[in-house]
XYZ file of C-alpha atoms in Angstrom:
563
model
C 142.255 28.347 -40.043
C 138.527 28.332 -40.133
C 136.902 30.993 -37.847
C 133.274 30.995 -36.551
C 131.274 34.067 -37.150
C 127.824 35.033 -35.707
C 126.513 37.706 -37.913
C 123.862 39.256 -35.797
C 121.278 41.818 -36.189
C 122.413 44.056 -33.386
C 126.001 42.749 -32.709
C 128.380 40.391 -34.533
C 131.519 38.527 -33.390
C 134.039 36.017 -34.368
C 135.587 32.972 -32.494
C 138.352 30.423 -33.182
C 139.117 27.026 -31.859
C 142.136 26.368 -29.484
C 143.232 22.991 -27.678
C 141.535 24.433 -24.602
C 138.191 24.911 -26.642
C 136.634 27.762 -28.667
C 137.537 31.378 -27.716
C 136.093 34.808 -28.753
C 138.317 37.116 -30.955
C 138.303 40.691 -29.589
C 137.897 43.529 -32.141
C 140.347 46.420 -32.761
C 138.985 48.186 -29.751
C 139.556 45.253 -27.524
C 135.695 44.639 -27.266
C 134.068 41.120 -27.914
C 131.101 42.378 -29.559
C 131.029 44.519 -32.737
C 127.945 46.456 -33.447
C 126.353 45.558 -36.866
C 126.258 49.019 -37.893
C 127.759 50.878 -40.998
C 128.305 54.522 -41.568
C 129.647 56.519 -44.466
C 131.235 60.051 -44.241
C 131.176 62.727 -46.926
C 134.460 61.371 -48.350
C 132.691 58.015 -48.780
C 134.937 56.458 -45.985
C 133.154 53.417 -44.350
C 133.052 52.910 -40.597
C 131.871 49.695 -38.840
C 131.046 48.952 -35.248
C 131.216 51.165 -32.242
C 132.500 54.186 -34.373
C 129.612 53.757 -36.672
C 127.245 53.776 -33.638
C 128.608 56.984 -32.400
C 128.251 58.611 -35.809
C 124.764 57.330 -35.867
C 123.945 59.593 -32.944
C 125.610 62.625 -34.498
C 124.852 61.992 -38.135
C 121.812 59.624 -38.347
C 121.240 60.044 -42.067
C 124.706 58.470 -42.698
C 124.282 55.190 -40.970
C 122.527 51.802 -41.580
C 121.730 49.389 -38.879
C 119.321 46.309 -38.350
C 119.880 45.253 -42.038
C 120.062 41.613 -41.401
C 116.357 41.578 -41.451
C 116.499 42.372 -45.125
C 119.068 39.905 -46.293
C 118.162 38.427 -49.775
C 115.188 40.924 -50.227
C 117.058 43.372 -52.511
C 116.128 46.243 -50.351
C 118.372 49.352 -50.811
C 119.901 51.323 -47.821
C 120.793 54.967 -48.654
C 124.043 56.305 -47.119
C 125.673 59.525 -48.395
C 126.481 59.362 -51.909
C 125.766 55.631 -52.419
C 123.044 53.003 -51.821
C 123.762 49.354 -50.611
C 121.796 46.041 -50.359
C 121.763 44.291 -46.954
C 124.382 41.706 -48.092
C 126.721 44.448 -49.174
C 126.490 46.149 -45.654
C 126.885 42.836 -44.059
C 130.087 42.299 -46.090
C 131.573 45.483 -44.374
C 130.899 43.958 -41.129
C 132.225 40.487 -41.909
C 135.363 42.252 -43.391
C 135.983 44.015 -40.144
C 135.599 40.846 -38.314
C 138.067 39.228 -40.705
C 140.642 41.846 -40.355
C 140.331 42.036 -36.476
C 140.796 38.322 -36.477
C 143.912 38.457 -38.839
C 145.367 41.122 -36.447
C 144.713 39.109 -33.314
C 145.771 35.832 -34.636
C 148.862 37.047 -36.517
C 147.972 34.942 -39.568
C 145.739 35.285 -42.777
C 142.072 34.278 -42.390
C 140.429 33.086 -45.603
C 137.682 30.632 -44.360
C 134.789 30.873 -42.064
C 131.648 29.256 -40.834
C 128.772 31.740 -40.558
C 125.622 31.442 -38.702
C 122.181 32.361 -39.722
C 118.756 32.175 -38.065
C 117.306 28.638 -38.423
C 114.248 30.185 -40.065
C 116.377 31.873 -42.991
C 115.103 30.687 -46.343
C 117.296 29.733 -49.217
C 117.457 33.318 -50.587
C 118.468 34.671 -47.249
C 121.226 32.129 -46.785
C 122.502 32.600 -50.274
C 122.658 36.374 -49.511
C 124.663 35.587 -46.301
C 127.211 33.538 -48.260
C 127.371 36.236 -50.932
C 128.341 38.766 -48.023
C 130.991 36.515 -46.878
C 132.593 36.147 -50.407
C 132.409 40.030 -50.745
C 134.319 40.252 -47.571
C 137.006 37.981 -49.049
C 135.985 34.940 -47.208
C 135.412 31.378 -48.414
C 132.206 30.316 -46.526
C 132.847 26.691 -45.503
C 129.346 26.239 -44.149
C 126.219 28.325 -43.288
C 125.227 26.787 -39.840
C 121.887 27.505 -38.180
C 122.279 29.584 -34.997
C 120.419 27.289 -32.616
C 122.506 24.261 -33.911
C 125.641 26.372 -33.258
C 124.602 27.089 -29.870
C 123.771 23.514 -29.142
C 127.429 22.586 -30.202
C 128.812 25.438 -27.918
C 126.944 24.052 -24.927
C 128.381 20.612 -25.786
C 124.901 19.211 -25.908
C 126.202 16.591 -28.111
C 128.484 15.219 -25.256
C 125.492 14.064 -23.126
C 125.607 10.368 -22.572
C 121.890 9.638 -22.340
C 119.219 10.158 -25.147
C 118.085 13.717 -24.314
C 116.029 16.566 -25.832
C 116.955 20.274 -25.827
C 115.102 23.533 -26.717
C 117.205 26.278 -27.830
C 115.530 29.633 -27.395
C 117.291 32.223 -29.559
C 116.234 35.807 -29.215
C 118.676 38.267 -30.938
C 118.359 41.822 -31.671
C 116.177 41.310 -34.700
C 115.273 37.747 -35.172
C 113.729 34.926 -32.988
C 114.391 31.189 -33.310
C 113.176 28.185 -31.459
C 114.767 24.737 -32.230
C 114.295 21.441 -30.751
C 117.357 19.159 -30.776
C 117.601 15.538 -29.832
C 120.900 13.902 -29.005
C 121.414 9.979 -29.137
C 124.619 8.151 -29.513
C 126.796 10.202 -31.831
C 123.984 12.122 -33.470
C 122.775 15.512 -32.734
C 119.432 15.779 -34.507
C 117.347 18.966 -35.157
C 113.796 17.914 -34.653
C 112.070 21.087 -35.367
C 112.613 24.912 -36.057
C 110.304 27.781 -35.961
C 110.673 31.511 -35.476
C 110.108 35.053 -36.563
C 112.563 36.966 -38.791
C 111.013 40.295 -37.581
C 110.938 39.794 -33.905
C 113.850 40.646 -31.632
C 115.352 42.758 -28.850
C 114.862 46.036 -30.931
C 111.070 45.372 -30.682
C 111.295 45.401 -26.945
C 113.263 48.589 -27.041
C 110.531 50.101 -29.270
C 107.921 49.313 -26.489
C 109.769 51.625 -24.123
C 110.019 54.312 -26.779
C 106.252 54.177 -27.119
C 105.764 54.283 -23.404
C 107.859 57.545 -23.224
C 105.756 59.015 -25.950
C 102.631 58.019 -24.038
C 104.006 59.759 -21.012
C 104.824 62.917 -22.934
C 102.074 63.245 -25.514
C 103.158 66.817 -26.635
C 105.951 64.853 -28.517
C 105.523 62.520 -31.439
C 107.873 60.696 -33.757
C 106.612 62.497 -36.730
C 107.472 65.822 -34.974
C 110.941 65.110 -33.836
C 114.080 65.144 -35.892
C 116.043 62.020 -36.601
C 118.959 62.892 -34.284
C 116.465 63.370 -31.328
C 114.720 60.123 -32.089
C 118.110 58.184 -32.264
C 118.855 59.772 -28.710
C 115.505 58.538 -27.352
C 115.967 55.067 -28.935
C 119.619 55.005 -27.060
C 117.959 56.007 -23.746
C 115.123 53.313 -24.161
C 117.840 50.778 -24.781
C 119.825 51.799 -21.567
C 116.512 51.803 -19.639
C 115.833 48.187 -20.818
C 119.293 47.131 -19.801
C 118.645 48.904 -16.404
C 115.871 46.310 -15.576
C 118.875 43.891 -15.092
C 119.680 45.680 -11.767
C 116.433 46.304 -10.242
C 112.534 46.338 -10.609
C 112.673 50.065 -11.855
C 114.607 51.789 -14.512
C 114.751 55.400 -15.863
C 114.830 57.068 -19.230
C 116.393 60.531 -19.371
C 115.974 62.156 -22.675
C 116.935 65.604 -23.672
C 114.686 67.198 -26.294
C 115.618 70.726 -27.392
C 117.006 72.459 -24.237
C 114.772 70.552 -21.737
C 115.304 67.060 -20.158
C 112.569 64.611 -19.533
C 112.668 62.044 -17.026
C 110.559 58.807 -17.081
C 110.732 56.182 -14.480
C 109.201 52.704 -15.347
C 108.146 49.883 -13.281
C 109.129 46.426 -14.483
C 105.674 45.040 -14.058
C 104.128 47.830 -16.202
C 106.952 47.114 -18.863
C 106.057 43.425 -18.841
C 102.494 44.328 -19.304
C 103.337 46.389 -22.311
C 105.259 43.517 -23.694
C 102.586 41.097 -23.649
C 101.703 41.226 -27.361
C 105.373 40.547 -28.220
C 105.493 37.733 -25.555
C 102.403 36.180 -27.374
C 104.324 36.350 -30.656
C 107.162 34.356 -29.033
C 104.754 31.828 -27.602
C 103.459 30.809 -31.161
C 106.662 29.644 -32.639
C 107.369 27.514 -29.447
C 103.975 25.936 -29.721
C 104.503 25.204 -33.449
C 108.001 23.711 -32.944
C 106.698 21.320 -30.152
C 103.761 20.355 -32.403
C 105.972 19.736 -35.481
C 108.430 17.656 -33.306
C 105.391 15.622 -31.831
C 106.593 16.230 -28.307
C 105.165 17.978 -25.167
C 106.933 20.594 -22.982
C 107.421 17.849 -20.336
C 109.583 15.792 -22.867
C 112.219 18.807 -22.906
C 115.158 17.881 -20.714
C 116.921 21.313 -20.823
C 116.168 24.808 -22.219
C 119.112 26.904 -23.581
C 119.062 30.623 -23.839
C 120.884 32.235 -26.695
C 120.969 35.842 -28.041
C 121.534 39.166 -26.222
C 117.936 39.906 -25.842
C 117.551 36.877 -23.463
C 119.474 38.738 -20.893
C 116.431 40.823 -20.283
C 114.638 39.822 -17.057
C 111.387 40.168 -18.925
C 112.399 37.304 -21.162
C 113.916 35.022 -18.511
C 110.772 35.245 -16.362
C 108.679 34.663 -19.336
C 110.809 31.533 -20.407
C 110.844 30.187 -16.834
C 107.041 30.486 -16.629
C 106.525 28.999 -20.086
C 108.731 26.034 -19.555
C 108.210 25.751 -15.688
C 111.957 25.450 -15.332
C 114.913 27.636 -15.094
C 116.727 27.942 -18.349
C 120.488 27.137 -18.734
C 122.445 30.290 -19.028
C 125.994 28.975 -18.356
C 127.407 30.538 -21.524
C 127.054 34.260 -22.241
C 123.951 34.320 -24.570
C 125.776 36.836 -26.844
C 128.667 34.587 -27.474
C 127.139 31.007 -27.651
C 126.549 30.922 -31.444
C 130.026 32.205 -32.332
C 131.776 29.787 -30.214
C 129.496 26.959 -31.661
C 130.346 28.103 -35.101
C 134.113 27.938 -34.250
C 133.718 24.269 -32.977
C 131.891 23.576 -36.178
C 134.987 25.007 -38.076
C 137.195 22.649 -36.154
C 134.924 19.711 -37.056
C 135.390 20.610 -40.592
C 139.235 20.631 -40.071
C 138.887 17.268 -38.206
C 140.689 18.677 -35.197
C 141.662 15.836 -32.745
C 140.474 17.776 -29.719
C 136.758 17.442 -31.106
C 134.651 14.623 -30.439
C 133.413 13.226 -33.684
C 129.574 14.029 -33.907
C 127.035 13.602 -36.682
C 124.856 16.752 -37.109
C 121.526 16.362 -38.721
C 119.158 19.155 -39.717
C 115.592 19.700 -40.961
C 113.948 21.634 -43.805
C 113.059 24.861 -42.251
C 110.636 25.516 -45.018
C 108.317 23.178 -47.001
C 109.525 22.159 -50.536
C 106.551 21.483 -53.014
C 105.339 22.344 -56.476
C 102.360 24.158 -58.088
C 99.338 22.305 -59.060
C 95.676 22.695 -60.442
C 93.230 21.345 -57.762
C 89.810 20.098 -58.476
C 87.526 21.043 -55.489
C 84.351 19.536 -56.949
C 83.118 18.062 -60.237
C 84.504 20.452 -62.963
C 85.496 23.156 -60.615
C 89.218 23.918 -60.671
C 91.602 26.105 -58.624
C 94.872 27.141 -60.240
C 98.109 28.199 -58.485
C 97.669 25.880 -55.583
C 100.883 24.898 -53.540
C 101.291 20.945 -53.211
C 103.920 20.232 -50.347
C 106.155 17.250 -51.126
C 108.808 17.532 -48.276
C 107.212 19.360 -45.373
C 109.051 21.690 -42.970
C 110.828 20.235 -40.182
C 111.356 16.896 -42.049
C 114.675 15.444 -40.793
C 117.096 15.599 -43.675
C 118.477 13.956 -45.825
C 114.872 12.902 -46.959
C 113.079 11.791 -50.164
C 109.430 11.987 -50.796
C 107.287 11.276 -53.929
C 103.912 12.779 -55.101
C 101.851 11.485 -57.967
C 100.333 14.165 -60.137
C 97.924 13.783 -63.062
C 97.201 15.810 -66.237
C 94.149 18.385 -65.903
C 93.348 19.029 -69.552
C 92.443 16.781 -72.596
C 95.233 16.288 -74.997
C 97.821 17.743 -72.665
C 101.275 17.266 -73.911
C 103.486 18.645 -71.284
C 103.707 18.932 -67.413
C 105.490 21.743 -65.821
C 106.963 21.246 -62.385
C 107.515 24.661 -60.639
C 109.842 23.877 -57.746
C 108.761 26.006 -54.770
C 109.825 26.597 -51.163
C 107.421 28.095 -48.641
C 104.414 27.772 -46.373
C 101.505 29.583 -48.281
C 98.777 27.448 -49.930
C 99.066 29.784 -52.883
C 102.030 28.979 -55.203
C 102.579 32.685 -55.997
C 103.381 33.402 -52.433
C 106.159 31.073 -52.215
C 109.702 31.192 -53.412
C 110.314 29.491 -56.771
C 113.686 27.682 -57.103
C 113.276 26.873 -60.825
C 111.207 24.429 -62.945
C 111.138 21.213 -64.999
C 109.188 20.440 -68.088
C 108.520 16.883 -69.154
C 106.547 15.557 -72.248
C 103.489 13.296 -71.750
C 101.427 11.322 -74.424
C 98.264 13.189 -75.349
C 95.014 11.761 -73.802
C 92.046 12.468 -71.677
C 92.324 14.605 -68.787
C 93.526 12.454 -65.747
C 94.675 9.600 -67.837
C 98.453 10.515 -67.740
C 100.391 10.718 -64.530
C 103.912 11.499 -63.383
C 105.721 10.733 -60.126
C 107.548 13.666 -58.687
C 110.268 12.845 -56.307
C 112.191 15.362 -54.205
C 115.466 14.252 -52.600
C 116.886 16.814 -50.189
C 120.373 16.642 -48.538
C 121.909 18.413 -45.550
C 124.448 20.128 -48.041
C 121.296 21.983 -49.442
C 121.313 19.852 -52.544
C 117.620 19.344 -53.952
C 117.241 16.725 -56.531
C 113.828 16.857 -58.396
C 113.077 13.755 -60.573
C 109.896 13.420 -62.685
C 108.849 9.997 -64.103
C 105.999 9.608 -66.598
C 104.054 6.525 -65.450
C 102.914 5.257 -68.865
C 106.237 5.698 -70.834
C 108.751 5.482 -67.794
C 110.365 8.570 -69.433
C 112.269 10.804 -66.724
C 113.671 14.236 -66.251
C 115.934 15.203 -63.570
C 117.439 18.588 -62.122
C 119.652 19.356 -59.328
C 119.149 22.585 -57.448
C 121.936 23.685 -55.178
C 121.706 25.904 -52.049
C 123.684 28.673 -50.742
C 126.601 26.913 -49.202
C 127.401 24.139 -51.685
C 131.186 24.038 -52.411
C 131.052 20.792 -54.422
C 131.847 19.771 -58.033
C 129.227 18.162 -60.125
C 130.793 14.818 -59.651
C 130.818 15.249 -55.875
C 127.121 16.385 -55.933
C 126.242 13.269 -58.071
C 128.154 10.972 -55.683
C 126.333 12.406 -52.871
C 122.971 11.721 -54.473
C 123.875 8.322 -55.497
C 124.530 7.494 -51.749
C 121.050 8.869 -50.914
C 119.313 6.546 -53.551
C 118.100 4.379 -50.604
C 116.012 7.175 -49.433
C 113.785 6.825 -52.273
C 112.584 3.454 -51.139
C 109.177 3.993 -49.315
C 109.431 2.721 -45.659
C 106.584 0.162 -46.581
C 108.991 -1.466 -49.106
C 111.762 -2.082 -46.509
C 112.020 -5.805 -45.753
C 111.073 -5.745 -41.970
C 108.259 -3.315 -42.440
C 107.040 -5.386 -45.508
C 107.209 -8.566 -43.284
C 105.097 -6.977 -40.518
C 102.495 -5.642 -42.869
C 102.191 -9.111 -44.469
C 102.037 -10.723 -40.991
C 99.203 -8.407 -40.022
C 97.367 -8.922 -43.088
C 97.455 -12.800 -42.566
C 96.256 -12.450 -39.022
C 93.506 -10.091 -40.132
C 92.399 -12.751 -42.587
C 92.327 -15.526 -39.997
C 90.397 -13.351 -37.559
C 86.797 -12.628 -37.035
C 84.538 -10.186 -35.196
C 86.088 -7.798 -32.673
C 89.713 -9.270 -33.238
C 89.588 -8.489 -36.908
C 88.399 -4.874 -36.143
C 91.556 -4.591 -33.661
C 93.893 -5.927 -36.242
C 92.487 -3.521 -38.963
C 92.961 -0.546 -36.569
C 96.504 -1.542 -35.635
C 97.422 -1.926 -39.438
C 96.126 1.316 -40.186
C 98.061 2.999 -37.324
C 101.310 1.451 -38.460
C 100.712 2.310 -42.142
C 100.096 5.924 -41.193
C 103.444 5.846 -39.222
C 105.202 4.570 -42.277
C 103.752 7.391 -44.468
C 105.370 9.875 -42.189
C 108.893 8.831 -43.230
C 110.040 9.866 -39.690
C 112.542 7.269 -38.648
C 111.770 7.996 -34.942
C 108.037 7.828 -35.324
C 108.413 4.468 -37.509
C 110.746 2.808 -35.014
C 108.391 3.546 -32.103
C 105.301 2.288 -34.103
C 107.059 -0.688 -35.486
C 107.974 -1.838 -31.967
C 104.342 -1.253 -30.799
C 102.942 -3.000 -33.798
C 105.259 -5.975 -33.368
C 104.314 -6.448 -29.686
C 100.733 -6.343 -30.555
C 101.203 -8.990 -33.193
C 103.228 -11.249 -30.875
C 100.501 -10.905 -28.145
C 97.848 -12.008 -30.780
C 99.916 -14.767 -31.852
C 100.400 -16.053 -28.244
C 96.746 -15.659 -27.555
């Protein structure tokens, strides 16, 4: 059996698929959520979940939490006698979930689908897979949290073509994803987010408000145990807003108790800066998907932090509609991951659906750019497959030599958004020989082909000699042999054909050129403008944009011919 796991910043949980649908697996304490907290005692005994939370209040130096934010970074967390990476700490949480599942289901569990924020880069996804392997799990797939949530909500079962926005605010990360469903395809159109924004930050606002109320105290003057206590009371105060427009923090510092009553309106005002940070990824995702707010048919809330009335009121105002909250936001991702596991097992109860995804980060290479005659800037990032490109996808960029008698071109394969190559993640490099000559005379075509299985093929072809170099870079969740990878890449060879070179598009372009040559005056200007618009759409490689532009251009040409 393949279980689905939501490895969260604040809480984690597992689910499995039954003939009646996906169900949450309770942990050893009978609870549905397991806190993503790890503690170690003096005898080096590891504790996970609620027990670790309680130890955190008594022995704060012995506990680690919110480590998901540091997946893939190499950061070390110090516990008594030992230090651990974020993936090692995560493996303890995953192992606890695995053991709870085995106890509850009465069978061995060795496979899992694990969710990650959509905006996790390859290093973070690879670290998540490593955590699963350390826990004794074969990770069948790493699935983006918003995609898992969309599956849980059954968005792929809608009959009409529709667009959804998944608003996922967890304890430590924020994702917004736009998905489109048509026929049997559930396509991710755009993702955006912030790996360092979540419910913990909204709790921190209440802590700051408490210290403003009682300026005689500061975070520097209090011991760790007292700070943990204040944090716990702030969390309870935040939850209290779900029951009314006022909530109370009661903190014991030393021998005295300090009470702080907070108005919801004042708390909302204090959260304005965080809410603005949420607004930015929403705007970016809509822009990347080339749609307006009014084009969204449904907004789905995911993540425990979305239960806060501050967040729900903000989302309702932002989208001018009430979001869908039919599924517990804490559980939607795990339930969807369980359904994905059932899809992998081809369970009969599951409707077959094709899931497409997008590149969450831009893929490109390092170049030297000439800004003006004789003035060069080195270490510049050249995007080849841009973020939020629907995958599978293939793109080609032509690059030229920059030095006289240059004999080699180095392609540094990069992932990221910075215009400076050094700020992006290097996945590896290729080097190819070119004939010596004057700067700019020799050129190479660099083709990136990226697959939903996180397989990136980079092919470099020297224009003058037709010599090629090729390398395959595999992502975090590829469990395929070299033969299977090559077979998959062979099936994607059609992607390397530019949309301009496809027969129907080529026919329409030729037809447009013929009508342009036959036209005069204003008519010629109109035809040229329409041709330019259609060519621009073809250069996007976006099937949806191209299809829309093709129909518009075809109609335009038919009307001209009739005229």
